[in-house]
Structures are given as structure tokens and as C-alpha cells.
mmCIF file of C-alpha atoms in Angstrom:
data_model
loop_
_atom_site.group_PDB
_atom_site.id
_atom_site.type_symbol
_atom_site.label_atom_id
_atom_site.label_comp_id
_atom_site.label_asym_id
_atom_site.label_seq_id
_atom_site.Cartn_x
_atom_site.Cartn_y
_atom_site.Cartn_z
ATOM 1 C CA UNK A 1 7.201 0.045 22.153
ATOM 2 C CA UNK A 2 7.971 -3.590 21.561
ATOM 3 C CA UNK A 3 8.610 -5.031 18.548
ATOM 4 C CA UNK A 4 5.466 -7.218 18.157
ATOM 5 C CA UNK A 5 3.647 -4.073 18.815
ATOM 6 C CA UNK A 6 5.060 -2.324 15.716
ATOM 7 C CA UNK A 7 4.799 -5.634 13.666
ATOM 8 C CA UNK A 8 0.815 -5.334 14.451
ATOM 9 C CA UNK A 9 0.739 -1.248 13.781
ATOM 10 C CA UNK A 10 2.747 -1.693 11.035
ATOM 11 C CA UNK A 11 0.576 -4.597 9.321
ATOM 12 C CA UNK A 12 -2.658 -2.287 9.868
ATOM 13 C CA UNK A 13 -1.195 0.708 9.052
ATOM 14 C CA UNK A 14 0.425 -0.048 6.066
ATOM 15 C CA UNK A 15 0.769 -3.780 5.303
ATOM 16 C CA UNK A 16 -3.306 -4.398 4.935
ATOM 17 C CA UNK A 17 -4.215 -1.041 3.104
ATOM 18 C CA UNK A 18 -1.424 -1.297 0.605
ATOM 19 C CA UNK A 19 -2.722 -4.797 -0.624
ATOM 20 C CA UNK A 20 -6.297 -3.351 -0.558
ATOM 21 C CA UNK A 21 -5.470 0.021 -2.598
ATOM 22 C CA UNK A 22 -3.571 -2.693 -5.016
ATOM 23 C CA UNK A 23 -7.232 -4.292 -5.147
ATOM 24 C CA UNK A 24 -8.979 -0.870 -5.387
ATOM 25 C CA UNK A 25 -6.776 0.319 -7.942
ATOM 26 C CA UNK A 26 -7.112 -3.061 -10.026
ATOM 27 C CA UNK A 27 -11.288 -2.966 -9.590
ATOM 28 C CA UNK A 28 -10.818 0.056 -10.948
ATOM 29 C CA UNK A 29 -9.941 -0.854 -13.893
ATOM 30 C CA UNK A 30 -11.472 -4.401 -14.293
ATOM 31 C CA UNK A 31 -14.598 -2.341 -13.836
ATOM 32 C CA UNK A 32 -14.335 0.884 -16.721
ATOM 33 C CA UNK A 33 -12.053 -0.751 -19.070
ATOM 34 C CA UNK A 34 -13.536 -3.264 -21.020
ATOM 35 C CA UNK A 35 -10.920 -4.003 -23.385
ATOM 36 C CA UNK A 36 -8.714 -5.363 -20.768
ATOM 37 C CA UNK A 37 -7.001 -7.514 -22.637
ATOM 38 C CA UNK A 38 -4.590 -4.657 -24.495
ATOM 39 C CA UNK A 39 -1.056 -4.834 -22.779
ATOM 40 C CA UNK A 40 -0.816 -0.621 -23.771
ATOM 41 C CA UNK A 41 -4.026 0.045 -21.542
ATOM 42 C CA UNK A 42 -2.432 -2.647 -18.897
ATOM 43 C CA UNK A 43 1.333 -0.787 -18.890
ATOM 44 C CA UNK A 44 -1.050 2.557 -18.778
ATOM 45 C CA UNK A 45 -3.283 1.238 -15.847
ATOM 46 C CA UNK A 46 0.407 -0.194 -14.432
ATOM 47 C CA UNK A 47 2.236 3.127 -14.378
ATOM 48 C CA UNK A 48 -1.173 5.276 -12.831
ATOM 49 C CA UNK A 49 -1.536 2.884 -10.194
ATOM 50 C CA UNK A 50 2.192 3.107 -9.438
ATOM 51 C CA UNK A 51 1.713 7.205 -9.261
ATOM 52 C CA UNK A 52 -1.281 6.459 -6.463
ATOM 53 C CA UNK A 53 0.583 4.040 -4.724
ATOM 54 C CA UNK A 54 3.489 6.367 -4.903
ATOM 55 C CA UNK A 55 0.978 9.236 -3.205
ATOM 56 C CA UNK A 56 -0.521 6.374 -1.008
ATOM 57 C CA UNK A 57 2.796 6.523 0.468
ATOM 58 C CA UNK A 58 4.066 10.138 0.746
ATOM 59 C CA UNK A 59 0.907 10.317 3.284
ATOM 60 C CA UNK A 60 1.596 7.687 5.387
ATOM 61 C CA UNK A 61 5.385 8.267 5.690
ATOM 62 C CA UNK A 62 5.653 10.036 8.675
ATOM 63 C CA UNK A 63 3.929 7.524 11.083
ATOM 64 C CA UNK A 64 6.092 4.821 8.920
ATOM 65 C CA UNK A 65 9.068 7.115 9.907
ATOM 66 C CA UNK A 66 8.241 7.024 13.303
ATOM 67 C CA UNK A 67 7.603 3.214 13.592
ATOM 68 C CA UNK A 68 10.721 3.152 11.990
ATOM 69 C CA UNK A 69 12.510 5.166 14.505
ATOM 70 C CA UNK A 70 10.716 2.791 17.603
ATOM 71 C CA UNK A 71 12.129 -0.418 16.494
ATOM 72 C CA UNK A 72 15.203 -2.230 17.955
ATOM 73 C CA UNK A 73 15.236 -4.966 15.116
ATOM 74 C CA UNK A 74 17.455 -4.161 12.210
ATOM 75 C CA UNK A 75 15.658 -6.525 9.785
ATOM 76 C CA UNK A 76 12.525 -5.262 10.593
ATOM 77 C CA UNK A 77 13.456 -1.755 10.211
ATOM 78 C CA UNK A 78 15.314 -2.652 6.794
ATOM 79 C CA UNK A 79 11.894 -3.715 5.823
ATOM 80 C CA UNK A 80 9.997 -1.027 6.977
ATOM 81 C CA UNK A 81 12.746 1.636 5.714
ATOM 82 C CA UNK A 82 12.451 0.150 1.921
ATOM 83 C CA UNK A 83 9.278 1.234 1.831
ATOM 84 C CA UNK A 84 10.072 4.299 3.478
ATOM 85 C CA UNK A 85 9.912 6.471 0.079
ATOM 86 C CA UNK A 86 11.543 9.253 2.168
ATOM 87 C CA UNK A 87 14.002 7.819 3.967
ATOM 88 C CA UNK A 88 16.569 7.846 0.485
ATOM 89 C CA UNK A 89 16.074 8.480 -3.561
ATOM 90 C CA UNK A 90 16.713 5.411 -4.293
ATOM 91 C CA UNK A 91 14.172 3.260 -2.487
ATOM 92 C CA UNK A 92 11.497 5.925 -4.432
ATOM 93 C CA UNK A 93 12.724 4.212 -7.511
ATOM 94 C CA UNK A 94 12.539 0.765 -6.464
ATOM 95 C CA UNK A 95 9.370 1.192 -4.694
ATOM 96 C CA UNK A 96 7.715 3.010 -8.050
ATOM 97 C CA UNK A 97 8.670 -0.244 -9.708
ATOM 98 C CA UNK A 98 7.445 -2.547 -7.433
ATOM 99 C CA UNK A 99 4.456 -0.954 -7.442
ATOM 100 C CA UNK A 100 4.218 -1.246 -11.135
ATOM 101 C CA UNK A 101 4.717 -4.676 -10.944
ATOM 102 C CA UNK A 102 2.023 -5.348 -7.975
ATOM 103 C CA UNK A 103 -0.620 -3.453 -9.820
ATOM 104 C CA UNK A 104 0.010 -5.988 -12.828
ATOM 105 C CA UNK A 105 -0.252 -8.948 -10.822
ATOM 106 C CA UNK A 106 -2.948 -7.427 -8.652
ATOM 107 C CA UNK A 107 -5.256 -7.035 -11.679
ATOM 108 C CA UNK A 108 -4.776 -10.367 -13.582
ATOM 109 C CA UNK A 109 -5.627 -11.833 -10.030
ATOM 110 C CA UNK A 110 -8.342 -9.876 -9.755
ATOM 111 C CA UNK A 111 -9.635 -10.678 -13.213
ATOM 112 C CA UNK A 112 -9.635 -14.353 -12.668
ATOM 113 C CA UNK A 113 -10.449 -14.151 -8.534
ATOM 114 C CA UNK A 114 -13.491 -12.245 -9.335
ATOM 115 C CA UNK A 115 -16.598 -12.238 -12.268
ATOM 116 C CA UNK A 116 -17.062 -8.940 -14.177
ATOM 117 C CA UNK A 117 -20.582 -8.525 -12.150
ATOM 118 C CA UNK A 118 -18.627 -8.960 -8.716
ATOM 119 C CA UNK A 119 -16.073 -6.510 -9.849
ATOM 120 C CA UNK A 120 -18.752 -4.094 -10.967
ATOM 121 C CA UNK A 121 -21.085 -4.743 -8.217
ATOM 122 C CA UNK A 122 -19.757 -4.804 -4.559
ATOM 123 C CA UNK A 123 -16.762 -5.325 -4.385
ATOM 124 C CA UNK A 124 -15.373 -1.663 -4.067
ATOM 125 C CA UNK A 125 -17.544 -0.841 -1.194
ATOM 126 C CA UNK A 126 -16.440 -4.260 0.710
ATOM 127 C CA UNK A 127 -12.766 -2.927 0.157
ATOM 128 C CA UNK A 128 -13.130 0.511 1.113
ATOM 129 C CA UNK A 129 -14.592 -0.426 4.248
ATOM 130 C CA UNK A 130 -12.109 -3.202 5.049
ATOM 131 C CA UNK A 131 -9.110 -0.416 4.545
ATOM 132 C CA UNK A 132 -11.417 1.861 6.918
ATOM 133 C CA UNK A 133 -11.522 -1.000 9.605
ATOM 134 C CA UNK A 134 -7.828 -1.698 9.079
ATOM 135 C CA UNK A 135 -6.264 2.541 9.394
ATOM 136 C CA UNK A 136 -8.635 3.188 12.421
ATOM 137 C CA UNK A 137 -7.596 -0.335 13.965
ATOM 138 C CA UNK A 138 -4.279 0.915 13.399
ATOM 139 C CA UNK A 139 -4.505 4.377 14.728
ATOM 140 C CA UNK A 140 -6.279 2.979 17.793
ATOM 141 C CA UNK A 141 -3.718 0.878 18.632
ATOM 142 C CA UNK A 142 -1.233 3.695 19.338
ATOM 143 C CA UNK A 143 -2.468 7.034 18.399
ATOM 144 C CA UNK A 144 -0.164 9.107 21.048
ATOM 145 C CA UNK A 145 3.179 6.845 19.335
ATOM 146 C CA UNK A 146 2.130 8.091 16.061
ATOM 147 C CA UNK A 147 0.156 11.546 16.182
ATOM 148 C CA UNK A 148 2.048 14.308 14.494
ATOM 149 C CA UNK A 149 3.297 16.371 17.398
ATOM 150 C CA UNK A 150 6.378 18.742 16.781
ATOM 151 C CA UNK A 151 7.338 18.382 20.400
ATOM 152 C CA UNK A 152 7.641 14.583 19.787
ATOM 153 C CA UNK A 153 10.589 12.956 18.001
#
């Protein structure tokens, strides 16, 4: 598999949908808290949304290993091995953080991308199905490369 190819899997695979469950995860709680202006509700929403993103991960980490595996480019798999939350302890830590930090950022962007009737309305539904589009684009594009198969390495 070439390079570009993995750049493309690895954008729709993991790229697009972790920006989008950042967005999801910041709706969230745009939409149900409505004092959102406490920093102890925004560390609390900071540290859950770290803990998905942290699960978000531990699913997706064996077709991440594998993409790994496939490339030829070293900075490319450096990339793609940081957030690799398998591949050693300490990229677990450093990816729990950043993930704390994105899911800050992601919801004060949200707050001021977005009214409170947007956030409550539609815009779940549009992200859902745009993280949909983007793991079966993904899965299309080389589902024998990254199908769990015990006989493949």
C-alpha cells in the first residue's frame, strides 16, 4: 500500500472522526449544561471527554496498528504511532492530555461557531452522519488491508 493511500485511510479513519467526536462531545455539553460558563463543570466536561476519546481510540487501534505497520515513511508512522494508545504507556498519557486540551478548545469554538438553538437543534444529527460517511468511506477504501483476520499480520 502506498503511502498516499494510508494518508487518505488514515484521514477517514481516524483524522475526520476524531475532530467530529471532539464536536459531538462539545455539543454535548453546549446543549445540557446551561451554566457553561463554570471552569469546574468545563475541567469536568474536559476530563469525560478525554475518557471517550480515550475509548474512541482503544477501538480503532488495531486498524491504526495495521496502517501503522504498512507505511514506509518514518514521519508518518511517528505520527500515526503517537496516537497509537497501544503502541507504548507513555503516548496513553500524552494522548489523555491532549485530548483534555482539544475538548476545551473544541467547546469554546463551538460555543462561539454555533447559537444555542443550532447546538440544540441539528447539529448532532449533521455530525453523526458526517462521521458515518467518513468510517464507511474509510473502510471502503481498503477493507481486506484492514479487516481483523488472525491469519493476516
Amino acid at each position: 500500500m502506498s503511502n498516499k493511500k494510508i494518508i487518505i485511510i488514515y484521514t477517514f479513519l481516524f483524522i475526520i472522526p476524531y475532530i467530529l467526536c471532539l464536536a459531538l462531545i462539545a455539543t454535548g455539553y453546549n446543549a445540557l449544561v446551561n451554566h457553561y460558563n463554570s471552569w469546574w463543570r468545563l475541567v469536568i466536561c474536559a476530563f469525560v471527554g478525554a475518557l471517550l476519546m480515550t475509548a474512541v481510540k482503544s477501538i480503532a487501534h488495531r486498524p491504526v496498528k495495521i496502517i501503522s505497520h504498512r507505511t514506509t515513511n518514518y514521519f508518518l508512522k511517528t505520527v500515526i504511532n503517537f496516537f497509537n494508545i497501544d503502541y507504548r504507556p507513555y503516548s496513553l498519557y500524552c494522548n489523555f492530555g491532549v485530548d483534555w486540551s482539544l475538548t476545551l478548545v473544541s467547546v469554546y469554538l463551538l460555543r462561539h461557531l454555533f447559537t444555542r438553538p443550532q447546538i440544540q437543534g441539528q447539529l448532532t444529527g449533521w455530525l453523526i452522519a458526517l462521521l458515518i460517511i467518513s468510517l464507511v468511506l474509510a473502510s471502503n477504501l481498503e477493507y481486506q488491508t484492514l479487516s481483523i483476520d488472525p491469519q493476516q499480520k
